[in-house]
Tab-separated table of C-alpha atoms and ligand atoms in Angstrom:
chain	number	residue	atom	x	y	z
B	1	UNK	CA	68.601	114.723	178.040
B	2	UNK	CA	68.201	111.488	180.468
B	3	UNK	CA	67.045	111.944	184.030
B	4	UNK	CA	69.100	109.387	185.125
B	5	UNK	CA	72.920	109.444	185.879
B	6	UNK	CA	75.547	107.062	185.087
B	7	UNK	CA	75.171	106.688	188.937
B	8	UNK	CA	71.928	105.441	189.503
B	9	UNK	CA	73.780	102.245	187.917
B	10	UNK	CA	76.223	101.579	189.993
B	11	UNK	CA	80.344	102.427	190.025
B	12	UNK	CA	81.468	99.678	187.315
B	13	UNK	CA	78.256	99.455	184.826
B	14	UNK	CA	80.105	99.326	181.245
B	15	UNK	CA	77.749	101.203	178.544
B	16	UNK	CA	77.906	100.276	175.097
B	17	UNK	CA	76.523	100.448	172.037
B	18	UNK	CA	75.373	97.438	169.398
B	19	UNK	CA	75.650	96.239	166.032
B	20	UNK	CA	75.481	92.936	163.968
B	21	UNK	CA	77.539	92.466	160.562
B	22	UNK	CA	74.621	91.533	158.118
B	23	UNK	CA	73.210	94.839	159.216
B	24	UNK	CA	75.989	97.386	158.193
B	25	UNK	CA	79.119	95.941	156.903
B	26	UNK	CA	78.479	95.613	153.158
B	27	UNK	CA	81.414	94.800	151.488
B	28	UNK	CA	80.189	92.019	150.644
B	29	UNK	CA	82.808	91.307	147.454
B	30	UNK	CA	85.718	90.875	149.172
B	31	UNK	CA	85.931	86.755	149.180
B	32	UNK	CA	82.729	86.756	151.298
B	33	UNK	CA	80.415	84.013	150.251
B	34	UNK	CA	76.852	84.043	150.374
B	35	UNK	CA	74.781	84.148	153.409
B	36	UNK	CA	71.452	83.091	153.520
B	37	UNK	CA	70.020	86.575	153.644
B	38	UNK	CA	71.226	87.346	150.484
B	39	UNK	CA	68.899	84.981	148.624
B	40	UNK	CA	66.158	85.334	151.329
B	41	UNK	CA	66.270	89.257	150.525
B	42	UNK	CA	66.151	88.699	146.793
B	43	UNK	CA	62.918	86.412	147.178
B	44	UNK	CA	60.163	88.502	146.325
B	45	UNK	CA	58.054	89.145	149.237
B	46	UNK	CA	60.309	88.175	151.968
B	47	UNK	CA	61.622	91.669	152.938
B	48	UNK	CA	60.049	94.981	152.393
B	49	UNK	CA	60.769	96.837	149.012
B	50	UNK	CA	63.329	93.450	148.393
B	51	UNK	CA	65.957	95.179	150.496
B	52	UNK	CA	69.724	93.352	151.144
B	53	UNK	CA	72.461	93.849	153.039
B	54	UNK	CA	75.400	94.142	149.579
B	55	UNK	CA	75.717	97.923	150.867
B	56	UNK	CA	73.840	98.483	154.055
B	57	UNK	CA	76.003	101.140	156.310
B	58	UNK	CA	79.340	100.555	154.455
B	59	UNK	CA	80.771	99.811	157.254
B	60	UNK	CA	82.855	97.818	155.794
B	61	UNK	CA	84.866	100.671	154.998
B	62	UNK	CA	83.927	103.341	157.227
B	63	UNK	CA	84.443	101.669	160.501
B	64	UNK	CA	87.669	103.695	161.808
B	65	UNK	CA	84.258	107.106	161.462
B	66	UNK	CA	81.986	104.539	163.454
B	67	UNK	CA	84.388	103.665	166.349
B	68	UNK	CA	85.278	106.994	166.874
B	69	UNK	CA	81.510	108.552	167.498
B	70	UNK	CA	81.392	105.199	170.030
B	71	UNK	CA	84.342	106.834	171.919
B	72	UNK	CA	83.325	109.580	171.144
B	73	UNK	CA	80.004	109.384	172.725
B	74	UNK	CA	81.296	108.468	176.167
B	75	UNK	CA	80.699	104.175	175.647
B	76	UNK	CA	83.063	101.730	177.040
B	77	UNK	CA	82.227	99.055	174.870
B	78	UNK	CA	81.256	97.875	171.258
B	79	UNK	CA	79.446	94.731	170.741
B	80	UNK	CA	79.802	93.529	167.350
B	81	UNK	CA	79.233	90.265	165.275
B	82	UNK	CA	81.543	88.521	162.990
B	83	UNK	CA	80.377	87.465	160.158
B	84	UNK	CA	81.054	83.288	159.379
B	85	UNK	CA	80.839	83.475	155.482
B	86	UNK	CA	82.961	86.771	155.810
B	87	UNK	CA	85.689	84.384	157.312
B	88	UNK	CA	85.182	81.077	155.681
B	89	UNK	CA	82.922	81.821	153.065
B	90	UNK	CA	81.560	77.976	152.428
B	91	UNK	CA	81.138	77.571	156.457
B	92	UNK	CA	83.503	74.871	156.399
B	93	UNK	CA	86.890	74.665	155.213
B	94	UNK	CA	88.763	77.175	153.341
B	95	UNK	CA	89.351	80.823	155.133
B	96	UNK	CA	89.314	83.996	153.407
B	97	UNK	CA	92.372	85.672	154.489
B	98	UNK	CA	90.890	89.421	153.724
B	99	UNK	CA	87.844	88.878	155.979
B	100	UNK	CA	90.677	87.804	158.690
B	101	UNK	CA	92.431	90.809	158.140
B	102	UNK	CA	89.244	92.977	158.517
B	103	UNK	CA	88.270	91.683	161.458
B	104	UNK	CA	92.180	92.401	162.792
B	105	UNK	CA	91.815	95.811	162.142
B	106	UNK	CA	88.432	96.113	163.665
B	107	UNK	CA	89.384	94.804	167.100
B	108	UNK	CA	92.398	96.749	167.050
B	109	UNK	CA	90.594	100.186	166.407
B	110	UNK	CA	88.759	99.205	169.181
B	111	UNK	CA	91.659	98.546	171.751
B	112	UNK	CA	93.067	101.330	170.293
B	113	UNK	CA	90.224	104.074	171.052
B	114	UNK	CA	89.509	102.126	174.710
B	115	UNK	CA	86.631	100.148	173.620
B	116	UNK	CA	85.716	96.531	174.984
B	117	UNK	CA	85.506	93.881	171.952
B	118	UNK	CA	82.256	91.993	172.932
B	119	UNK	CA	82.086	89.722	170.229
B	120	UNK	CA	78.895	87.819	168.810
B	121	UNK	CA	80.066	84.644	166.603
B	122	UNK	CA	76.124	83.873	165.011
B	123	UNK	CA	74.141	87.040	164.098
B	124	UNK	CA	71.727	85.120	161.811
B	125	UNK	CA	74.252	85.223	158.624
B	126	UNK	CA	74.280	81.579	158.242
B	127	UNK	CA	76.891	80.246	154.915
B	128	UNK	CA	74.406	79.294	152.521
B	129	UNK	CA	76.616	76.709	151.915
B	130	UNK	CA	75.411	75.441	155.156
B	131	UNK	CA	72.024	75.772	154.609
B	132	UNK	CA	72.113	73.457	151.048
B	133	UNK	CA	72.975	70.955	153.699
B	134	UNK	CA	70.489	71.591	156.303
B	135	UNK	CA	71.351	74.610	157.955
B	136	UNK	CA	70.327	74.668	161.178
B	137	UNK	CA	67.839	72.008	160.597
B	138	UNK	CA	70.955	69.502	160.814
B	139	UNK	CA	72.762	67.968	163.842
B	140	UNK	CA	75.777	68.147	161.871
B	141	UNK	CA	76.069	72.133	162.447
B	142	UNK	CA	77.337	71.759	166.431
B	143	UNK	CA	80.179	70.890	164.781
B	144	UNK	CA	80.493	73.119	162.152
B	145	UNK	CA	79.818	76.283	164.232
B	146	UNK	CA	82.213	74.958	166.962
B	147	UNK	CA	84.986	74.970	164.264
B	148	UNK	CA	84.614	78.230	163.183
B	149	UNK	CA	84.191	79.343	167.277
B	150	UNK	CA	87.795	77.743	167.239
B	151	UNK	CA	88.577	79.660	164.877
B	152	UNK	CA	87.587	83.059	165.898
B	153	UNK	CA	89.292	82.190	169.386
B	154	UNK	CA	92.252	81.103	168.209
B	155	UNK	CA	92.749	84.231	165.952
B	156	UNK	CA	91.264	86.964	167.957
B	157	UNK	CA	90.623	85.362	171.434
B	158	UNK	CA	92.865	87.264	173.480
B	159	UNK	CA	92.119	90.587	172.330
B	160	UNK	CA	88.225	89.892	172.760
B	161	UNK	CA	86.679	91.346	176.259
B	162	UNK	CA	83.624	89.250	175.853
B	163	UNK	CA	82.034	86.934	173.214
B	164	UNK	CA	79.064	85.597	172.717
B	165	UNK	CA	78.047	82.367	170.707
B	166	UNK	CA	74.632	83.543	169.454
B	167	UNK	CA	72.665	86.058	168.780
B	168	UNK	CA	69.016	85.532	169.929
B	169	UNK	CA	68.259	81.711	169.512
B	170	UNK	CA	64.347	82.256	169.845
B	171	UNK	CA	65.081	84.305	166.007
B	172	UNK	CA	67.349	81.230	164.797
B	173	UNK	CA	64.552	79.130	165.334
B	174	UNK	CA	61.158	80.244	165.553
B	175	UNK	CA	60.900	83.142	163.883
B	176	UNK	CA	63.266	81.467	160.861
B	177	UNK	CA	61.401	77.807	160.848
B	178	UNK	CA	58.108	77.806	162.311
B	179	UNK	CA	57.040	81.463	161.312
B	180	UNK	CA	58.512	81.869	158.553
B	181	UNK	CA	59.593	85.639	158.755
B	182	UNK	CA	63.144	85.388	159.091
B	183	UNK	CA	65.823	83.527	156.569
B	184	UNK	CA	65.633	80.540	155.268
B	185	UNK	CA	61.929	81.284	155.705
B	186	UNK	CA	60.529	77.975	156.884
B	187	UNK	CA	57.298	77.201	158.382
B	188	UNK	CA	57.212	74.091	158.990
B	189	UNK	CA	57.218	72.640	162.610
B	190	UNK	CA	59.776	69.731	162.177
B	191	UNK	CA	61.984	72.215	160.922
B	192	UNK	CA	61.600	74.113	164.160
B	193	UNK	CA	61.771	71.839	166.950
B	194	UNK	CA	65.426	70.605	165.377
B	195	UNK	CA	66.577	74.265	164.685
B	196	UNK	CA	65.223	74.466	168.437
B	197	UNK	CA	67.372	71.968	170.192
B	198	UNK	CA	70.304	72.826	167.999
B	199	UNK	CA	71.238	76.195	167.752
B	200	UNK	CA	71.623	75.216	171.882
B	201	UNK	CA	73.391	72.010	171.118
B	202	UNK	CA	75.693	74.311	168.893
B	203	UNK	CA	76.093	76.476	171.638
B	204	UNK	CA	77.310	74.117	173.894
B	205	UNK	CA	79.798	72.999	171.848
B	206	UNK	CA	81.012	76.236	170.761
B	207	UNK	CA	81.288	76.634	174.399
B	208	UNK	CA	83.491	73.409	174.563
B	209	UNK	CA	85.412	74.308	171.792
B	210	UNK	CA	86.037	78.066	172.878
B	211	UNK	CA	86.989	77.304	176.048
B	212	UNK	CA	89.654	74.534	175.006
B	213	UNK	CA	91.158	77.799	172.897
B	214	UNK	CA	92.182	79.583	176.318
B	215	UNK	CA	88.934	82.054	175.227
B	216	UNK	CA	87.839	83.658	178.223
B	217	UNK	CA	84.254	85.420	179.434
B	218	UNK	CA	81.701	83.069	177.503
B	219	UNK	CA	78.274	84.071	177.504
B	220	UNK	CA	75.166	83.793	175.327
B	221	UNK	CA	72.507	86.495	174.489
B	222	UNK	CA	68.790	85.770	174.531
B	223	UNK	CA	65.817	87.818	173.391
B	224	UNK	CA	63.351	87.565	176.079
B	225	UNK	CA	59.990	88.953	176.282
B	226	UNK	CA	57.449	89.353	179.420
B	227	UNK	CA	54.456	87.014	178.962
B	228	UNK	CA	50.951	88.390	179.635
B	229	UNK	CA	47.713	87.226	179.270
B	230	UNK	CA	45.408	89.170	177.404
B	231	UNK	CA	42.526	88.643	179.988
B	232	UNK	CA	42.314	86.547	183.250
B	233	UNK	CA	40.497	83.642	181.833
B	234	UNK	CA	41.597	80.327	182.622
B	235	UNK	CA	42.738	80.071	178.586
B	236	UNK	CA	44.014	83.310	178.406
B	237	UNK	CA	46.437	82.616	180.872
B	238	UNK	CA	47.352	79.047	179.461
B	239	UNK	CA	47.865	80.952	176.281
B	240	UNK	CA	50.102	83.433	177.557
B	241	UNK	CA	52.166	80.359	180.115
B	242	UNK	CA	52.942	78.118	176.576
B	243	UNK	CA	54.084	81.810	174.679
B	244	UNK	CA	56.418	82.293	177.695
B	245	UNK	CA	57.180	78.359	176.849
B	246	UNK	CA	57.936	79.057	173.267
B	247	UNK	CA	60.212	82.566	173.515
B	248	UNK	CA	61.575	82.803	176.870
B	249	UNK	CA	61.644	79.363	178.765
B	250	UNK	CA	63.353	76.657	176.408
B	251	UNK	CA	66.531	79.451	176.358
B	252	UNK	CA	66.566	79.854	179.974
B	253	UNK	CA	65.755	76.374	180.961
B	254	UNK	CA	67.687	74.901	178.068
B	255	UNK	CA	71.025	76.632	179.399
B	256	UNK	CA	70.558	77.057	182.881
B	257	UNK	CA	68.768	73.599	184.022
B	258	UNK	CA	69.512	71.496	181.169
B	259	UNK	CA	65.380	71.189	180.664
B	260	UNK	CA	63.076	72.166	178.026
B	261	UNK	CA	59.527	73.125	179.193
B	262	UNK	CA	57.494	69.824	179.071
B	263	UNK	CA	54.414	71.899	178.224
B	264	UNK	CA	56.079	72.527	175.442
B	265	UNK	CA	58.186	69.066	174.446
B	266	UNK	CA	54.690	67.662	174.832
B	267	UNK	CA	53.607	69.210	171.814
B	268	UNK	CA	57.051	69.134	169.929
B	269	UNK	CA	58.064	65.454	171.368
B	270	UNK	CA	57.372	63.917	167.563
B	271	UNK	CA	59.471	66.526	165.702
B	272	UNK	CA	61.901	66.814	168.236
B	273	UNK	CA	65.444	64.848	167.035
B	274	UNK	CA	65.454	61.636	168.482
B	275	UNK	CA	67.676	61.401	171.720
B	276	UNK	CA	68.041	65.143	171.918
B	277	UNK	CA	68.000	64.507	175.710
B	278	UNK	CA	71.470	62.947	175.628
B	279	UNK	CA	72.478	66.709	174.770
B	280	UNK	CA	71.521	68.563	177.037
B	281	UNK	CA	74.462	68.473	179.644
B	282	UNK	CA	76.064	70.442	176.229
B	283	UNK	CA	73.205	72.853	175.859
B	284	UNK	CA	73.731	73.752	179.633
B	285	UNK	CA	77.783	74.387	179.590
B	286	UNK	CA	78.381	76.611	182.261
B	287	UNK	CA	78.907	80.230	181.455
B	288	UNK	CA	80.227	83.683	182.775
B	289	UNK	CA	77.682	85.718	181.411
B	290	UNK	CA	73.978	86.240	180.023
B	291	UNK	CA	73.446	89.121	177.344
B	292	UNK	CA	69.233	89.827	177.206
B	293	UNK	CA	67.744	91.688	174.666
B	294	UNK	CA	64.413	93.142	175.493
B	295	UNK	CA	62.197	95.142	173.463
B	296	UNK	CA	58.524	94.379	174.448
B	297	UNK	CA	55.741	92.188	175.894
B	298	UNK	CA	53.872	89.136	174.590
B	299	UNK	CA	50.262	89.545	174.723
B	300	UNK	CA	48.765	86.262	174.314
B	301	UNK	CA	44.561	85.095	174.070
B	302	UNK	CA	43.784	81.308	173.388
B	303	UNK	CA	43.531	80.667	169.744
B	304	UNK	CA	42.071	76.895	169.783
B	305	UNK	CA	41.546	77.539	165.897
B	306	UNK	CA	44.976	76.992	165.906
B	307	UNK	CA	46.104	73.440	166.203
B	308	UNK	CA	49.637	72.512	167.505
B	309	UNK	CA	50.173	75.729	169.193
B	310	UNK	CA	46.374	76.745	170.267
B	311	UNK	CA	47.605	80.900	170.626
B	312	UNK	CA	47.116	83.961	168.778
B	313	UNK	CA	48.872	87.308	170.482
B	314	UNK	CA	47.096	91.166	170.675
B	315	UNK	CA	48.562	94.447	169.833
B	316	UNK	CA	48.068	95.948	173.659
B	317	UNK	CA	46.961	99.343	174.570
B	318	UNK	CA	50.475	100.907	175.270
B	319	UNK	CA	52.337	103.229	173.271
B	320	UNK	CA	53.926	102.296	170.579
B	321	UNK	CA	57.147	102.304	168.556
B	322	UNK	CA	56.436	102.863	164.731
B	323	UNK	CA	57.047	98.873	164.023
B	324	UNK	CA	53.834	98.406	166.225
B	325	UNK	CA	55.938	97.183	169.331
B	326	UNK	CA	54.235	98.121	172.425
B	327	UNK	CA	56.681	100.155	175.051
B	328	UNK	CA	56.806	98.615	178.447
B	329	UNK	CA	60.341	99.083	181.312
B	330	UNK	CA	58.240	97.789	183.933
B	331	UNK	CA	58.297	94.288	181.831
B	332	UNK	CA	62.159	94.836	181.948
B	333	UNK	CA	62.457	95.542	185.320
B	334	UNK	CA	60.005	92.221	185.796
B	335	UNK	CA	62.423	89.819	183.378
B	336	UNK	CA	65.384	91.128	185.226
B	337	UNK	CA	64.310	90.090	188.666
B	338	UNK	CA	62.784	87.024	187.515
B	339	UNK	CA	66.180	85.714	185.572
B	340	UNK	CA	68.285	86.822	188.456
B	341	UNK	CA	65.688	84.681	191.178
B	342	UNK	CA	64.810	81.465	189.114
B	343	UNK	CA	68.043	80.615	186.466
B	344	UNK	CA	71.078	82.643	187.498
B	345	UNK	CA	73.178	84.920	189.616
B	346	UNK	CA	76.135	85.376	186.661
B	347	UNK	CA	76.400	88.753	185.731
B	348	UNK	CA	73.567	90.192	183.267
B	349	UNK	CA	73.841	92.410	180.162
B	350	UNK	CA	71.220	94.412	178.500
B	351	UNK	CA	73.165	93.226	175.305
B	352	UNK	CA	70.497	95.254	173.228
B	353	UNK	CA	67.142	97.655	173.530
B	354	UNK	CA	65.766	100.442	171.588
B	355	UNK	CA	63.062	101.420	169.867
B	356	UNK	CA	62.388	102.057	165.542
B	357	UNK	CA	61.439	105.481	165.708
B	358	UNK	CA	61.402	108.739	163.376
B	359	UNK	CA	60.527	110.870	166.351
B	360	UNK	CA	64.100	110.811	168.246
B	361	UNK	CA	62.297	112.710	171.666
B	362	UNK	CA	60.629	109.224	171.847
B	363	UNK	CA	63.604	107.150	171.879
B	364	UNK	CA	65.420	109.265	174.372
B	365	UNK	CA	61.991	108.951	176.824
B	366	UNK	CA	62.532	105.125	175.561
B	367	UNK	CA	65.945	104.981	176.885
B	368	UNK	CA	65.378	106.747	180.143
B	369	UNK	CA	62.639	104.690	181.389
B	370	UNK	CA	64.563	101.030	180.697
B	371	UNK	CA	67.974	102.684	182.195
B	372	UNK	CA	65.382	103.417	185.327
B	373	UNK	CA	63.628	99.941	185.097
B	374	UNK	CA	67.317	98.373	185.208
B	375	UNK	CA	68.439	100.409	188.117
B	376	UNK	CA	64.938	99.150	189.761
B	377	UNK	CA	65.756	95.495	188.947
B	378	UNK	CA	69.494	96.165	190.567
B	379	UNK	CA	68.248	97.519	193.584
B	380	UNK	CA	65.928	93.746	193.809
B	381	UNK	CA	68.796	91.589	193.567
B	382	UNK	CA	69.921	91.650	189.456
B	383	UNK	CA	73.006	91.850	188.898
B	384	UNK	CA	73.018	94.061	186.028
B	385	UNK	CA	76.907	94.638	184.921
B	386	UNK	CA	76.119	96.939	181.283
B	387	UNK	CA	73.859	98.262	179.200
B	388	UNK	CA	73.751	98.386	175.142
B	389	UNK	CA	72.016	100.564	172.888
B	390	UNK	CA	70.733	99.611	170.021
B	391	UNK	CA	71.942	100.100	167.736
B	392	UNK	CA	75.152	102.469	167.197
B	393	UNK	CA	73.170	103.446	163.359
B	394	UNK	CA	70.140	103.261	161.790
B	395	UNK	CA	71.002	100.095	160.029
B	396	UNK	CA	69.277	97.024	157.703
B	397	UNK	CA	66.230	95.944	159.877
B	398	UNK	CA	65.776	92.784	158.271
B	399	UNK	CA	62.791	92.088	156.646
B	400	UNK	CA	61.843	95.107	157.407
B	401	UNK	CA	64.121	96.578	155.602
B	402	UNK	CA	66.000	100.182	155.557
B	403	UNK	CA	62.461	101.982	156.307
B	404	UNK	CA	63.340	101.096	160.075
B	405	UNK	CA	65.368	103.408	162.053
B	406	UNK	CA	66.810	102.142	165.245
B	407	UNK	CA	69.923	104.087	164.870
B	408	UNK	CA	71.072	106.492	167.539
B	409	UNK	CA	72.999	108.001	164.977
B	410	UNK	CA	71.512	108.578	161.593
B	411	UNK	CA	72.342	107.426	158.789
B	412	UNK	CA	71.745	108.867	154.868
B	413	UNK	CA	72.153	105.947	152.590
B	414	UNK	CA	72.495	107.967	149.586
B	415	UNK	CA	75.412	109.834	151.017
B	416	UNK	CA	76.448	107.337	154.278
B	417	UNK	CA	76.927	110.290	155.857
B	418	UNK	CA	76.372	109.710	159.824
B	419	UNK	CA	74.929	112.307	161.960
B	420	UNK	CA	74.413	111.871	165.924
B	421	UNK	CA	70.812	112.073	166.673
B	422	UNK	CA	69.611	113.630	170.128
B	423	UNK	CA	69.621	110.241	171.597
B	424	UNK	CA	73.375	109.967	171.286
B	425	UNK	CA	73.735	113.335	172.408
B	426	UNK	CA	71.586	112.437	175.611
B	427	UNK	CA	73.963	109.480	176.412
B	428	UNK	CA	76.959	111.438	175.494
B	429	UNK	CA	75.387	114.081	178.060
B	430	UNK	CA	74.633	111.297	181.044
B	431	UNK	CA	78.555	109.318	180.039
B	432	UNK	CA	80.841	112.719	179.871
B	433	UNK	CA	79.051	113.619	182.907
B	434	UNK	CA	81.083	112.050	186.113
B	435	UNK	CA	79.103	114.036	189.143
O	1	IFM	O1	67.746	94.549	164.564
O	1	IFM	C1	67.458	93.544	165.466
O	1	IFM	C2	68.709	92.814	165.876
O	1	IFM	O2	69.376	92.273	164.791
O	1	IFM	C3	68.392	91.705	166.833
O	1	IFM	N1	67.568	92.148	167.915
O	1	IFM	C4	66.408	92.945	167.611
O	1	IFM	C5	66.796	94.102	166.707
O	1	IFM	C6	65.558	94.962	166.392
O	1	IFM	O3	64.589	94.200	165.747
């Protein structure tokens, strides 16, 4: 059970859980084309034991079982992400009237049971059709992704609560084209800095083109981290000012000031596309929302062995989650406050935290401290609105596979058969009970 009420967060805080489409839909025959985790998956190496997403949770099918444990657990709302080759399966062009269709009935059993549609348009299931021509490496895909935001507005807009454009941007880029751990699996710094400035140029014009649908309660969700230095040196704390440069300060500065960190366009200025400065009254569109997903800290030591980006990062001494992620509220509380003071007063979301864990009596401490840390950051000024688990199941943890269990229910992939873990129970304990 939580220690904390539905109280301690205020009259109208909207609890919800999360999901993303690559992660459990499956159902991947149905005129879906290929996404680039498909082929990513099937390279050997990239994922553990060469996991994919052609079954995952089946929720494909068995989405009318999932919506009901959301209602039944007590949640308000369901965030969810639509999935672009699901609905035009080459990225551009032709639409695939069954993927439509699914999505009609999905936001309808929603409605239906209560729940709050808050839509995510990009959860990293990029057309591969898309990436033969560049992916997110090309300017070209503002305009792609904007059509297909059209799209999803024009079709679904007014039954949508919320919607996001993407999921994470740090992930689209980084992680995808300079690390090399994500799909397409780049490392290659060019490749970054344009994935960088454009999966916030496509933003912005998603924005544009969502708005000019009548869509209604934009937003965008960014994974952000707190920064530390792994000592007080001088270097230590350079280190940890150009990680907090890298993951958390071109989103927030990119959107919210229309400026990239010039500690960091200094280094990126020669891979960076030429003019990219003309864009950024797009990347900064104003919004009505910002979703943050927080998991952990950044521990960060100078690395000068390291060229271009002279920083290596430390496994800390806090407890852990079984993927090796240390567990810190206090560095939510900290974000919180420091979004709210220096980049915006719209309404926050925790759009996702949780923790990969076998050991559910972990995850429910996990989610009692970060409900606690929020209600600390409201009580400084942040105007947290909601709060999202995640995720509603144990679910395809991307290159790490299956192995990974977020879920707060559980899921058996031999069988699919779902059953509520004590986390859900806790929430279902703190949302039934009104006192
Ligand atoms: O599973 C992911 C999700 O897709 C995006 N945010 C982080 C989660 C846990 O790694």
């Amino acid at each position: 059970m939580f220690t904390t009420s539905r109280h301690d967060l205020g009259p109208n805080f909207t609890f919800g859980t999360a999901t993303a489409a690559y992660q459990i839909e499956g159902g991947q025959t149905d005129g879906r084309g290929s996404a680039i985790w498909d082929t990513f998956a099937k390279t050997p190496g990239n994922v553990k034991q060469a996991h994919d997403g052609t079954t995952a949770t089946d929720h494909y099918n068995r989405w009318p079982e999932d919506l009901d444990l959301i209602r039944d657990g007590g949640f308000e709302a369901y965030r969810f992400s639509l999935a672009w080759p699901r609905l035009i399966p080459n990225g551009t062009g032709e639409i695939n009237q069954a993927g439509l269709d699914f999505y009609d009935r999905l936001i309808d059993g929603m409605l239906e049971r209560g729940l709050k549609p808050f839509a995510t348009l990009y959860h990293w299931d990029l057309p591969s059709a898309l990436q033969d021509k560049g992916g997110w490496m090309n300017r070209d895909i503002a305009g792609w992704f904007a059509d297909y935001a059209a799209l999803v507005a024009r079709h679904y807009g007014d039954r949508l609560h919320a919607t996001a454009t993407i999921n994470e941007p740090w992930c689209v880029a980084w992680l995808s084209h300079f690390l090399g751990v994500h799909a397409p699996g780049y490392r290659d710094v060019r490749a970054a800095a344009r994935a960088m400035h454009h999966v916030l140029f496509a933003h912005g014009t998603a924005i544009d083109a969502l708005r000019s649908e009548g869509a209604k309660n934009l937003g965008i969700v960014l994974n952000l981290e707190k920064s530390e230095p792994l000592t007080d040196k001088p270097e230590d704390v350079s280190a940890a000012s150009l990680g907090d440069a890298i993951f958390n300060r071109w989103y927030l500065g990119g959107v919210f000031k229309g400026q990239y960190p010039e500690e960091l366009t200094a280094i990126l200025a020669p891979f960076l596309p030429e003019g990219y400065e003309r864009d950024m009254e797009t990347v900064s569109r104003p919004l009505d929302w910002l979703g943050i997903n927080y998991y952990t800290r950044g521990l960060y030591k100078a690395d000068p062995s390291r060229a271009l980006i002279p920083i290596g990062q430390e496994k800390g001494p806090l407890e852990k989650s079984d993927l090796g992620w240390e567990i810190y509220p206090q560095g939510l509380e900290d974000l919180l406050v420091r979004v709210s003071r220096e980049y915006t007063k719209l309404p926050l979301y925790i759009t996702e935290t949780g923790m990969s864990e076998t050991d559910d009596t972990r995850r429910v401490k996990f989610y009692d401290d970060h409900l606690q840390a929020v209600a600390r950051a409201q009580k400084q000024g942040a105007d947290v609105r909601g709060f999202f688990a995640w995720s509603l199941l144990d679910n395809y943890e991307w290159a790490e596979g299956y192995q990974s269990r977020f879920g707060i229910v559980e899921v058996d992939y031999e069988t699919q058969k779902r059953t509520p873990k004590g986390t859900y129970r806790a929430f279902q304990g703190m949302l039934h009970n009104t006192r």
